[in-house]
mmCIF file of C-alpha atoms and ligand atoms in Angstrom:
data_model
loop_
_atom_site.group_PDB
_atom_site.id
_atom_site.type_symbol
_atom_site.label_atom_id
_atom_site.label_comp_id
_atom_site.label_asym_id
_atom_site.label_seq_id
_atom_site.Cartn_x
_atom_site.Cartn_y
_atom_site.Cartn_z
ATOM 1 C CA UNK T 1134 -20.697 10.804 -17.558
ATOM 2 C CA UNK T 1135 -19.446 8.125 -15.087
ATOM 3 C CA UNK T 1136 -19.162 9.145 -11.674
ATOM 4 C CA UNK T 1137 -17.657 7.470 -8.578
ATOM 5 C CA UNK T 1138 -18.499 8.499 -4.478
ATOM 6 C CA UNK T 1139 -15.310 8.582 -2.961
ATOM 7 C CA UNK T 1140 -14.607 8.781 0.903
ATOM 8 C CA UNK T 1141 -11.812 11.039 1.941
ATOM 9 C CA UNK T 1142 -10.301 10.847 5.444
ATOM 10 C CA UNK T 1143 -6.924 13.692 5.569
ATOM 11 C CA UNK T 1144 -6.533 12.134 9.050
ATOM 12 C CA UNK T 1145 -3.489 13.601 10.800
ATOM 13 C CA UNK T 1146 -0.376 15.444 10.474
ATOM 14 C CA UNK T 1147 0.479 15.899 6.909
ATOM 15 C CA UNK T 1148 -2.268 13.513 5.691
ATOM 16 C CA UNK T 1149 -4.802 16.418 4.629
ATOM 17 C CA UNK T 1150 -2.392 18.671 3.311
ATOM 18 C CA UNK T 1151 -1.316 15.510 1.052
ATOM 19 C CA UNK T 1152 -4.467 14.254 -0.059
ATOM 20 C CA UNK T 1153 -5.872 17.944 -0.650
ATOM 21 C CA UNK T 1154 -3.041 18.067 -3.562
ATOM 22 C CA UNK T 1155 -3.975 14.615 -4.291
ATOM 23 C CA UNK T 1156 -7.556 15.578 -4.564
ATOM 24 C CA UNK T 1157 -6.189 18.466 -7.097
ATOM 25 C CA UNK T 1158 -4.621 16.327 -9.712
ATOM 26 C CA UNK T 1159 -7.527 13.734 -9.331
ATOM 27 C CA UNK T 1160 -9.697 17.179 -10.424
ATOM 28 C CA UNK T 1161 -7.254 17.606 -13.297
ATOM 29 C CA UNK T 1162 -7.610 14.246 -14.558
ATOM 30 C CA UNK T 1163 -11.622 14.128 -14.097
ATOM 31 C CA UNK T 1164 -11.740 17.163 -16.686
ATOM 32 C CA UNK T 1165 -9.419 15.966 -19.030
ATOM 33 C CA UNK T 1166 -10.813 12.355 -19.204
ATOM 34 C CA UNK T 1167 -14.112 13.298 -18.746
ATOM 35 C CA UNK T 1168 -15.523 11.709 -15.601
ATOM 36 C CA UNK T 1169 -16.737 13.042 -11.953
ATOM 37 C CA UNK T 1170 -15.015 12.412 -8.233
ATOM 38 C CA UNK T 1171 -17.590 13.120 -5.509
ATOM 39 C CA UNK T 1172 -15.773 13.569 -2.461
ATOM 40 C CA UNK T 1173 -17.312 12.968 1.204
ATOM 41 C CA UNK T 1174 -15.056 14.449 4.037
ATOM 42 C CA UNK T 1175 -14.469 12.101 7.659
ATOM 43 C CA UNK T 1176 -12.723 13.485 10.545
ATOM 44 C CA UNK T 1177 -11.034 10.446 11.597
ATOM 45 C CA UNK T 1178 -7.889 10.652 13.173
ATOM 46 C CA UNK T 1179 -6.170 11.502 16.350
ATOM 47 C CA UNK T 1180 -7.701 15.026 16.627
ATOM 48 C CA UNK T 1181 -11.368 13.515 16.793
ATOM 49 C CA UNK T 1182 -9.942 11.160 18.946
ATOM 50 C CA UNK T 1183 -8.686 13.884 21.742
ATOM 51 C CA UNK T 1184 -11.999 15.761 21.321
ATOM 52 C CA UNK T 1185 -14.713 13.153 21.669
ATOM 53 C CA UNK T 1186 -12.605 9.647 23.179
ATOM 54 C CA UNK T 1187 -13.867 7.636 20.848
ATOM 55 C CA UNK T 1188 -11.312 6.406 18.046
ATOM 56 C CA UNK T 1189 -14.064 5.485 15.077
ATOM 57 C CA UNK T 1190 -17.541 5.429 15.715
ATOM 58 C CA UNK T 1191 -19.051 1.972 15.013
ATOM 59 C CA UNK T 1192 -21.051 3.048 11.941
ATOM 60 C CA UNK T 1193 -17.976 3.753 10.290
ATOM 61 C CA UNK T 1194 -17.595 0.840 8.145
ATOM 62 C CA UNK T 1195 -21.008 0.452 7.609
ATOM 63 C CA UNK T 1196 -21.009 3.568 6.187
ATOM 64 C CA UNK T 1197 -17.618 3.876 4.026
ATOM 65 C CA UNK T 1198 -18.960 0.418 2.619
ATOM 66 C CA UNK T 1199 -20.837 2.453 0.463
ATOM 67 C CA UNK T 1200 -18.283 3.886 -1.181
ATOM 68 C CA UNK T 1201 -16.316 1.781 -4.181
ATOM 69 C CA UNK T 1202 -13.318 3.806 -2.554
ATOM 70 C CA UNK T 1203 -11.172 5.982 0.368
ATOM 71 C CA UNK T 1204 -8.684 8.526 0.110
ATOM 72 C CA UNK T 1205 -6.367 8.063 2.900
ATOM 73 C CA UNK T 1206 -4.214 10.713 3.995
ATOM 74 C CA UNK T 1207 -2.063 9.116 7.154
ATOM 75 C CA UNK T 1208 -3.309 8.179 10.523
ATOM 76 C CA UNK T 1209 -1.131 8.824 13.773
ATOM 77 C CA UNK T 1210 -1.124 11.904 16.467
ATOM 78 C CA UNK T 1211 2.365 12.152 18.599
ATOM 79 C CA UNK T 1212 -0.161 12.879 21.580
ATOM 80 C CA UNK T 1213 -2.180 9.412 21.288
ATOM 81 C CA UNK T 1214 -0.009 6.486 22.320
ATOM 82 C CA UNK T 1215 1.130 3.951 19.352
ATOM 83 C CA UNK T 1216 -0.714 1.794 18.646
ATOM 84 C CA UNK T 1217 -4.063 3.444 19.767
ATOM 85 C CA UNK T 1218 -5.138 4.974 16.027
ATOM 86 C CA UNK T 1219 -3.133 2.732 13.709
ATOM 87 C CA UNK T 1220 -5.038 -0.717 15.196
ATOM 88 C CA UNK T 1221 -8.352 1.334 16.422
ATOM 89 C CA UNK T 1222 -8.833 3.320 12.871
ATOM 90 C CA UNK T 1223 -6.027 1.900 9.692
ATOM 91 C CA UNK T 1224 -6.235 -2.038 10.586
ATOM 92 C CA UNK T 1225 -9.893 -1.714 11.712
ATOM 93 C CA UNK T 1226 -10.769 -0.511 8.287
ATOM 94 C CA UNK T 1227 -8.338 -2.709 6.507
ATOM 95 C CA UNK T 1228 -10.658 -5.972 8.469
ATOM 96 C CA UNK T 1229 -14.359 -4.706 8.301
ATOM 97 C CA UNK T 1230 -14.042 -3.457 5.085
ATOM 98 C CA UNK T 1231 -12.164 -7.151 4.205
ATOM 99 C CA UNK T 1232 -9.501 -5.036 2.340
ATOM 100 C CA UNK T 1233 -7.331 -8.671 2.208
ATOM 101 C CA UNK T 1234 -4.798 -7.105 -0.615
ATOM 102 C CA UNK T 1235 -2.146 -4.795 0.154
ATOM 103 C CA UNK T 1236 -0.831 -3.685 -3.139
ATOM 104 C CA UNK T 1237 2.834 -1.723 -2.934
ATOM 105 C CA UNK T 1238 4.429 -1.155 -6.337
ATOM 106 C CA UNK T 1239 7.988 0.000 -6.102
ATOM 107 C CA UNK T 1240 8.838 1.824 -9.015
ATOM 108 C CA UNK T 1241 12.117 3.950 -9.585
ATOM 109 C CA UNK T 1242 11.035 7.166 -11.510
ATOM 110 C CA UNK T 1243 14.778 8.588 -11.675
ATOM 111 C CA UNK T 1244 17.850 7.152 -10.799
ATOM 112 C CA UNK T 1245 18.923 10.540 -8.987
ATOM 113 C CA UNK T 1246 16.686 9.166 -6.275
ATOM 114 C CA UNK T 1247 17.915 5.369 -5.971
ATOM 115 C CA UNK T 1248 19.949 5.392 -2.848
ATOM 116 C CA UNK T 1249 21.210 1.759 -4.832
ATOM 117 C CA UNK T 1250 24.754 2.297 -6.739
ATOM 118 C CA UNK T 1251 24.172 1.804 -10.500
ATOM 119 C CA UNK T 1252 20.702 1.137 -10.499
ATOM 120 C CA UNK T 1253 17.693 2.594 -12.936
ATOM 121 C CA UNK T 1254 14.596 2.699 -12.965
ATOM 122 C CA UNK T 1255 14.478 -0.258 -15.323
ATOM 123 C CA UNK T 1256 16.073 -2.570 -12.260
ATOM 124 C CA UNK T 1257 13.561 -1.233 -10.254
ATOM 125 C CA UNK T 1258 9.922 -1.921 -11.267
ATOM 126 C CA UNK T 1259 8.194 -4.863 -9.359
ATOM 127 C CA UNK T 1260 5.095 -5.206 -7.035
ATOM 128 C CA UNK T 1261 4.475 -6.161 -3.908
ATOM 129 C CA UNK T 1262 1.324 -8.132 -2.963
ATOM 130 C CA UNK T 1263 0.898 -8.205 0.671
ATOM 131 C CA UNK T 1264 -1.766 -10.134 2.433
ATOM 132 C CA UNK T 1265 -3.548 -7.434 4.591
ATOM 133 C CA UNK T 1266 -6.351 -9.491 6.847
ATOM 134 C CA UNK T 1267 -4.571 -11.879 8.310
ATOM 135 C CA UNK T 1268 -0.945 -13.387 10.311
ATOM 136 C CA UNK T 1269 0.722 -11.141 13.020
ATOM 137 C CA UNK T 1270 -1.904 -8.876 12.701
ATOM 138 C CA UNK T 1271 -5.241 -10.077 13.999
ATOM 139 C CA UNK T 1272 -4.399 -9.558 17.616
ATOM 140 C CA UNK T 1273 -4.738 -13.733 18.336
ATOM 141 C CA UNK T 1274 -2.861 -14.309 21.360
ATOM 142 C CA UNK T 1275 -2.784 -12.892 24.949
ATOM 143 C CA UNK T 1276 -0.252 -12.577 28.407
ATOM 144 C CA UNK T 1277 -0.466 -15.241 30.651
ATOM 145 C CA UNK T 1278 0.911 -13.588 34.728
ATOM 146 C CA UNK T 1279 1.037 -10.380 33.109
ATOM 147 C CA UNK T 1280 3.435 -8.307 35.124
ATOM 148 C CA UNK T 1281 5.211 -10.836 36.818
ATOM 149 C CA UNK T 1282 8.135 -12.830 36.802
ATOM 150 C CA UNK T 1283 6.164 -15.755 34.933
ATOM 151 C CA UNK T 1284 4.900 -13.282 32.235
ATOM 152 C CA UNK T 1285 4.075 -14.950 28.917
ATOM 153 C CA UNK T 1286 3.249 -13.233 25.626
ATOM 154 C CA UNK T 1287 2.259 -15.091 22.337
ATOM 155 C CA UNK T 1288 1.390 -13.239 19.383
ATOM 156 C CA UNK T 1289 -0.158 -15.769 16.821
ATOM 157 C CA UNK T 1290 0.170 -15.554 13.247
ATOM 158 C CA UNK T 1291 -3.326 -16.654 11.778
ATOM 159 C CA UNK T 1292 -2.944 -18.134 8.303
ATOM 160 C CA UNK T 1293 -6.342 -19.464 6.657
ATOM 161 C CA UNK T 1294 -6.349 -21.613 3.439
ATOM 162 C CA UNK T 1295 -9.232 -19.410 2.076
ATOM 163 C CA UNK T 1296 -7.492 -16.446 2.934
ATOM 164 C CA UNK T 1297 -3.970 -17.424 1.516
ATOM 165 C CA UNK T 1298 -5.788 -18.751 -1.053
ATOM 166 C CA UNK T 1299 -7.397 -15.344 -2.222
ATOM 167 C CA UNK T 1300 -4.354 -13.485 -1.759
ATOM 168 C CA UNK T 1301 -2.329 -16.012 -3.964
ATOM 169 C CA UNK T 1302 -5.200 -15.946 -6.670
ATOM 170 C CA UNK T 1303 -5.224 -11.865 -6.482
ATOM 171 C CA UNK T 1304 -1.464 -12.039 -6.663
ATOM 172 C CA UNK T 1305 -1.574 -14.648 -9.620
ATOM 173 C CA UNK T 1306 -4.211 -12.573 -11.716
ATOM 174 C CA UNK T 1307 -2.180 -9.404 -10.749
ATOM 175 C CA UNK T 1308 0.971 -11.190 -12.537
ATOM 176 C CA UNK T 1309 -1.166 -12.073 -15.682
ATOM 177 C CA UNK T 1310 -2.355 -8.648 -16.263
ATOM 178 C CA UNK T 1311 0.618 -6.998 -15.596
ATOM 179 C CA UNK T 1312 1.930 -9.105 -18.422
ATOM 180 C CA UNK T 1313 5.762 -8.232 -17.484
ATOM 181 C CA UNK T 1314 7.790 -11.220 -16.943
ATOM 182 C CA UNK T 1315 5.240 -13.219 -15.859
ATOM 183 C CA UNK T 1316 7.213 -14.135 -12.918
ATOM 184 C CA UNK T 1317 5.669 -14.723 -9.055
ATOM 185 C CA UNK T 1318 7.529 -14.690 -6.402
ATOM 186 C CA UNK T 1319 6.411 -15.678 -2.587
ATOM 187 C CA UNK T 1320 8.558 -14.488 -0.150
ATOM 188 C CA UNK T 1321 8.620 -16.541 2.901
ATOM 189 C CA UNK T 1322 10.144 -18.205 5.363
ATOM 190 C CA UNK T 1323 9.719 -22.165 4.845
ATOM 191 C CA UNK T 1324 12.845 -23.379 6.506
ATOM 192 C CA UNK T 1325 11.941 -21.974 10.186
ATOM 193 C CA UNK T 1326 8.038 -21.263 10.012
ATOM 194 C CA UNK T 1327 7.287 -24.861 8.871
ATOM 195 C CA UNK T 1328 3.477 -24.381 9.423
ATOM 196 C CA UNK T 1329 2.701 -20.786 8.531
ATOM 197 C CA UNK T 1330 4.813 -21.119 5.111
ATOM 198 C CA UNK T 1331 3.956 -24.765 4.444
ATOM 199 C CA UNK T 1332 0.330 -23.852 3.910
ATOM 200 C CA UNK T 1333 1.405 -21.062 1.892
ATOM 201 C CA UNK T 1334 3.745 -22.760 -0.774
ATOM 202 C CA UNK T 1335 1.712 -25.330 -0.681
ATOM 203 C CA UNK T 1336 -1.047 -23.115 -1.538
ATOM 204 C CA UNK T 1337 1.321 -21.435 -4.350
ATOM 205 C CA UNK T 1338 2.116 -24.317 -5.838
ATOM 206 C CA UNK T 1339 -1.557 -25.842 -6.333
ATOM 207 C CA UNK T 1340 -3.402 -23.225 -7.424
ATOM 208 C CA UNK T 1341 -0.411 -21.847 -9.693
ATOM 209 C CA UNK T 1342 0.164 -25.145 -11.341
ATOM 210 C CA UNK T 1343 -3.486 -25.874 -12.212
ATOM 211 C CA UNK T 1344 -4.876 -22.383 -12.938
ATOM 212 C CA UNK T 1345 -1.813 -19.969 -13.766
ATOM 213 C CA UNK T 1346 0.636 -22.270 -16.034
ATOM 214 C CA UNK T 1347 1.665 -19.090 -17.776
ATOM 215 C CA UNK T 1348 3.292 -17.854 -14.818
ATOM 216 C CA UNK T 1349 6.647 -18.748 -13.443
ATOM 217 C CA UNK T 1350 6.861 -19.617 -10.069
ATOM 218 C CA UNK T 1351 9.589 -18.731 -7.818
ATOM 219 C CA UNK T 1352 10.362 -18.506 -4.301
ATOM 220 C CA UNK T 1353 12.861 -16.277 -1.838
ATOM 221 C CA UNK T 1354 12.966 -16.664 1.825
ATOM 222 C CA UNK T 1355 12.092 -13.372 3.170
ATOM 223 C CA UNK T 1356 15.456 -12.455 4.849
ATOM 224 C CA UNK T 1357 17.479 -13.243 1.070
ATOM 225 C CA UNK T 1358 14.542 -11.409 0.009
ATOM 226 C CA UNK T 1359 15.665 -8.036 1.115
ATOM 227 C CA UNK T 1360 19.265 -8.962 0.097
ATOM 228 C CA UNK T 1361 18.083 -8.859 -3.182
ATOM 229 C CA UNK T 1362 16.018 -5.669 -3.282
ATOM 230 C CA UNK T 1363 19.408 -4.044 -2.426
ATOM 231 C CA UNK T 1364 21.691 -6.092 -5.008
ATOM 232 C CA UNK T 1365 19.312 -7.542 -7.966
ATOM 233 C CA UNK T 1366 16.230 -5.673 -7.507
ATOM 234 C CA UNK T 1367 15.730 -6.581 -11.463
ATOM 235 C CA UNK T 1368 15.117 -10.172 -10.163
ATOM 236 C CA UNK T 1369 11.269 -9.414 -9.212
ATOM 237 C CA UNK T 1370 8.470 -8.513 -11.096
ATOM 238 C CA UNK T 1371 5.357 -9.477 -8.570
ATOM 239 C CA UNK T 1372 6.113 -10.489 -4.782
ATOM 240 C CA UNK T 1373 3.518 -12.419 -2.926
ATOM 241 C CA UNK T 1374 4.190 -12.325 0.840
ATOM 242 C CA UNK T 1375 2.117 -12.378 4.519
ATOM 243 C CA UNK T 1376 1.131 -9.130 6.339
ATOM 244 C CA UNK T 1377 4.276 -8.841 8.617
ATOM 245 C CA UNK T 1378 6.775 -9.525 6.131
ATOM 246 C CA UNK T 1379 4.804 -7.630 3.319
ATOM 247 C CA UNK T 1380 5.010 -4.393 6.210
ATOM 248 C CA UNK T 1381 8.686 -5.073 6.798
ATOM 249 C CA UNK T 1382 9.564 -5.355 3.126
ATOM 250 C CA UNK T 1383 7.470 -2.610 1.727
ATOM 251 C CA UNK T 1384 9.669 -0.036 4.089
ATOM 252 C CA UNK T 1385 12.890 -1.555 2.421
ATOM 253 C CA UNK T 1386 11.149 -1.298 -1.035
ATOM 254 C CA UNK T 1387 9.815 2.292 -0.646
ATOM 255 C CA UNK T 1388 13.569 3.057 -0.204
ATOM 256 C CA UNK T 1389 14.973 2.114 -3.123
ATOM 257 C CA UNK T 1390 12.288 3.694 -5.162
ATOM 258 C CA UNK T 1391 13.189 7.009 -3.819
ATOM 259 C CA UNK T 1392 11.712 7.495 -0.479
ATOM 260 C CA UNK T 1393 8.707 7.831 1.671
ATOM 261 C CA UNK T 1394 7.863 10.661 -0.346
ATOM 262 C CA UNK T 1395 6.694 8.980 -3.250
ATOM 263 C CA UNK T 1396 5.683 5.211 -2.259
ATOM 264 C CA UNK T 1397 2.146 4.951 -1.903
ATOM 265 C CA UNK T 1398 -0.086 1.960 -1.885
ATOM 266 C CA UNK T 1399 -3.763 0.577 -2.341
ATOM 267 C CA UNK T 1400 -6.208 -1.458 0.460
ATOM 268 C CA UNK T 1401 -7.850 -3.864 -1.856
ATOM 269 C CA UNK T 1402 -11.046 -5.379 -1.667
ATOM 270 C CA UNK T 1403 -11.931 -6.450 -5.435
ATOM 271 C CA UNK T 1404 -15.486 -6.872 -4.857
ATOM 272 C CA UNK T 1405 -15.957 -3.890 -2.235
ATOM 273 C CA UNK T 1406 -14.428 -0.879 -0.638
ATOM 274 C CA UNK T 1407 -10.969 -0.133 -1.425
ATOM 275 C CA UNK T 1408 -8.323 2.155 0.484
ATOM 276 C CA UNK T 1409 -5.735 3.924 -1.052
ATOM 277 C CA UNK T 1410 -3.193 6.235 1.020
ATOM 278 C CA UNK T 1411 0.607 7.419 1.087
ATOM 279 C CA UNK T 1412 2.388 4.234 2.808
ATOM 280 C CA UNK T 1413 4.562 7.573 5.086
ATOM 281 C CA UNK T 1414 2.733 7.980 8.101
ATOM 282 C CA UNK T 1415 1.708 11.539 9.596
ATOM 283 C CA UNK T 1416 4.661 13.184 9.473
ATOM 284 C CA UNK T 1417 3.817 15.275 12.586
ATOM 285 C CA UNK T 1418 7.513 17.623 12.619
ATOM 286 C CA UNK T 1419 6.644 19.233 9.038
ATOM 287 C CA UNK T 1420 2.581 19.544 9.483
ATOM 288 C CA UNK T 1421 1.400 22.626 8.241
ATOM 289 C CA UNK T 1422 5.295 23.878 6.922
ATOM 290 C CA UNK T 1423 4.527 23.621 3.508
ATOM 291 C CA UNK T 1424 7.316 21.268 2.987
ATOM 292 C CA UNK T 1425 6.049 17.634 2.868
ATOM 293 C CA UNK T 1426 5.676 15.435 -0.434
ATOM 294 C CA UNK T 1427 2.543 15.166 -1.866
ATOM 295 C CA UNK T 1428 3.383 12.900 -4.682
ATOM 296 C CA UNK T 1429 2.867 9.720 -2.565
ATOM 297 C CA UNK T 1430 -0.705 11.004 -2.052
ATOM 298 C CA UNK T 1431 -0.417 11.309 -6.056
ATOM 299 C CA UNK T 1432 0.458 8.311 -6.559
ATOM 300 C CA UNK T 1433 -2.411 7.038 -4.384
ATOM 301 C CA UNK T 1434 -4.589 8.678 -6.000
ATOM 302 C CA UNK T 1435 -3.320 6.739 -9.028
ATOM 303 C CA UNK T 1436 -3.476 3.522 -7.927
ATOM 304 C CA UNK T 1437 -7.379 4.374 -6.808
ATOM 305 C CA UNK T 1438 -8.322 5.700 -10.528
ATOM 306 C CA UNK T 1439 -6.710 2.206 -11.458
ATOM 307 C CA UNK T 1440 -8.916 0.580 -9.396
ATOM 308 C CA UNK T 1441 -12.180 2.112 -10.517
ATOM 309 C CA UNK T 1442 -11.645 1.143 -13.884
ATOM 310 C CA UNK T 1443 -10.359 4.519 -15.222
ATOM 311 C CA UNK T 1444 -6.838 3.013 -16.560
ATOM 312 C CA UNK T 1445 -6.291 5.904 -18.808
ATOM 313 C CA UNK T 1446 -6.423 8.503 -16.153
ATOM 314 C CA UNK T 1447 -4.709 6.719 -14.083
ATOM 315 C CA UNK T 1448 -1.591 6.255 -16.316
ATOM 316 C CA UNK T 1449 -1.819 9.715 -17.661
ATOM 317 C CA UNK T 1450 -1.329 10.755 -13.705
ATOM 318 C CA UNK T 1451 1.923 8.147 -13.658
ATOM 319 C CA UNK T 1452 3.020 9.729 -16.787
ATOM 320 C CA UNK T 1453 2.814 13.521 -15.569
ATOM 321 C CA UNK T 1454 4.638 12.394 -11.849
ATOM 322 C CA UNK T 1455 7.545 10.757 -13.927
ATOM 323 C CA UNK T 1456 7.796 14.009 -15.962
ATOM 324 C CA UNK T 1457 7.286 16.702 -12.593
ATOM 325 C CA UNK T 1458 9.860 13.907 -11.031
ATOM 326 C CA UNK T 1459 13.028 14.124 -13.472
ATOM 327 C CA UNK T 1460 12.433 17.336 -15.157
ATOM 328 C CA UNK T 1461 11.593 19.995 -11.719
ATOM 329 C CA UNK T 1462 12.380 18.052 -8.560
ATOM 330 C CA UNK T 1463 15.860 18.496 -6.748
ATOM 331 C CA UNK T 1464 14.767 15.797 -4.371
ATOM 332 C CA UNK T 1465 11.725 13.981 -2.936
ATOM 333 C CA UNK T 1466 12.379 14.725 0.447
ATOM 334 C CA UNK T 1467 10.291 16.774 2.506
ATOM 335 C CA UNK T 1468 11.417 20.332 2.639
ATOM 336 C CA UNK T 1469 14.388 19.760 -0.255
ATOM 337 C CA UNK T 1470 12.212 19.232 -3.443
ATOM 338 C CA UNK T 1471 12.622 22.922 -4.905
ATOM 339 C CA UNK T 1472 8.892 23.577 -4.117
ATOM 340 C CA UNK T 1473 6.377 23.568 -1.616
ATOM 341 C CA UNK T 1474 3.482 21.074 -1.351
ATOM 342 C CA UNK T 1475 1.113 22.815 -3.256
ATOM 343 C CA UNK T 1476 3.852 23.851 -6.221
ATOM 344 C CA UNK T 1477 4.469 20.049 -6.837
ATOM 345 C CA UNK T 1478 0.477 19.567 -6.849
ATOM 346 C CA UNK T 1479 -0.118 22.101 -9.138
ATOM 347 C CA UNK T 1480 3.218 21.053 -11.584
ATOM 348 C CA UNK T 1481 1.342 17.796 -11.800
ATOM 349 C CA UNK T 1482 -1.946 19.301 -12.148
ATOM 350 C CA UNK T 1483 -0.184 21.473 -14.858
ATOM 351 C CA UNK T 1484 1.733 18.250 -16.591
ATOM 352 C CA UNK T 1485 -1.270 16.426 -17.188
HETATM 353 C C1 IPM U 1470 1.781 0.265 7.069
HETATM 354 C C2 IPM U 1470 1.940 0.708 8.482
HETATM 355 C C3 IPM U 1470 0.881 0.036 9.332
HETATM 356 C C4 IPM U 1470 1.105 -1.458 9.229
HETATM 357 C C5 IPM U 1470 0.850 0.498 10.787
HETATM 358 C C6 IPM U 1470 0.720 1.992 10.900
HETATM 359 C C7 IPM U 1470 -0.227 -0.199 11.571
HETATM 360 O O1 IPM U 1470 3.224 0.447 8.937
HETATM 361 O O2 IPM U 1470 0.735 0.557 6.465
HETATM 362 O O3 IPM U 1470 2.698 -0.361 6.522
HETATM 363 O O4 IPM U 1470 1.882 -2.035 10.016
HETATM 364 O O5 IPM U 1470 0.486 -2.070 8.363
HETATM 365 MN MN1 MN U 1471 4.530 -0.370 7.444
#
């Protein structure tokens, strides 16, 4: 029987309540498609943090690398200042563990949820592909006369050819396979950031014309870009974007598939350690209530079967959500679904 080591870090707030539902239907599906989760428990988080001062030991990586994949619950403590966590644990991981893809579908499961007049869940059903390793987020830059009158801050937004170049190529393959319309989009911002987004549709156009003729370009600056996830979200089928505009986007997108509640998304490293966690956050006012969502942790959970190679599972978790979605839930907001955390778990559980 196959067998995958996975890596679990709850983290804080809601995250373990999430992911232990998560781990639930993951349990479900290893019994009916006949395979084995083993699951290795970190502490990391804000908690750890406040007890011992150190944000994530220096093994870490080294260690999770020997896992194909993470569980994520959320990382964020309202008594750690911002910023402290997210760059010292989430985007830490995200670099050592060269987890360059981050992979956001947006999928409508019921219109009830679409805050969008008119739209279903066939207008809304596209990917985003979000570089994860690179631009605003390195931490290139510095203050010049910090404090002073003179102050200067620059934030630089690194773009590499190799690591635009991956990203497209992931994005491009992602496309073929999805074998929807076939259609690319990179969302950008050519006419002001004339260096950043040269090299990128540059990039696009190259290695799309020579190795992916079978799928249509096109392109959207970044700004129309979320003009059209509100009026013709049907335009898009696979999005190709940099890290800060794939982080401001995927907020917009999350939306208009219903929520917080139910958007989740995958740290990709194809050849190496993947993360996979609700895109919410910690959700520190409903910790411990009862009340939060744990379909986004689901849905994570999903996308991680997907990327170990068990497709059937994985769809066969998609399938049951969709059903637990339209048929039980009033809503997919935290405290207004009809049923606690661990009811939804175990209707999924139950569904599959
Ligand atoms: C996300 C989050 C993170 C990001 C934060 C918490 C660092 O907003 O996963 O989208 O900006 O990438
Ligand atoms: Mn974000």
């Amino acid at each position: 029987m196959k067998s995958y080591d996975i890596a679990v870090i709850g983290g804080d707030g809601t995250g373990p309540e999430v992911v232990q539902e998560a781990i639930k239907v993951l349990e479900a599906a290893t019994r009916k498609f006949s395979f084995r989760l083993n699951y290795t428990h970190y502490d990391f988080g804000g908690a750890r943090y406040l007890r011992t001062h150190e944000v994530l030991p220096d093994s870490a990586a080294a260690e999770l690398r020997k896992f194909p994949a993470i569980l994520l619950g959320a990382i964020g403590h309202p008594e750690v200042k911002p910023g402290i966590l997210e760059k010292g644990i989430l985007l830490r991981l995200r670099f050592e563990l060269e987890q360059y893809i981050n992979l956001r579908p947006v999928k409508l499961y019921d219109e009830r949820f679409c805050p969008l007049k008119d739209k279903k869940p066939a207008d809304v059903d596209f990917v985003v592909v979000r570089e994860n390793n690179e631009g605003l987020y390195t931490g290139a830059g510095g203050f010049v006369f910090k404090g002073t009158a003179n102050e200067v801050a620059v934030q630089e937004s690194i773009n590499t050819r190799r690591g635009v170049e991956r990203c497209l190529r992931y994005a491009f393959e992602y496309t073929r396979r999805r074998n929807k319309a076939k259609k690319l989009t990179l969302s950008g911002k050519t006419n002001v950031l004339t260096y950043a987004f040269d090299l990128w549709e540059r990039a696009f156009h190259e290695v799309g014309a020579r190795d992916y003729p079978d799928i249509t370009r096109d392109y959207a600056h970044v700004d129309a870009t979320t003009m059209w996830f509100v009026k013709n979200p049907e335009w898009f089928d696979v999005i190709v974007t940099d890290n800060m505009f794939g982080d401001i986007i995927t907020d917009l997108g999350a939306m208009i598939q219903g929520g917080m509640g139910i958007a989740a998304g995958g740290n990709i490293n194809p050849a190496g350690t993947s993360m996979f966690e609700p895109i919410g956050g910690s959700a520190p006012k409903y910790t411990g209530q009862g009340v939060i969502n744990p379909l986004a942790a689901i849905c994570a959970g999903q996308l991680m079967l997907d990327f170990l190679g068990e497709r059937t599972a994985a769809e066969a978790i998609e399938t049951a959500v969709i059903g637990v979605v339209r048929q039980k839930l009033k809503s997919l907001a935290a405290g207004k679904m009809g049923y606690s955390t661990t009811q939804v778990g175990d209707l999924v559980a139950a569904a599959l």
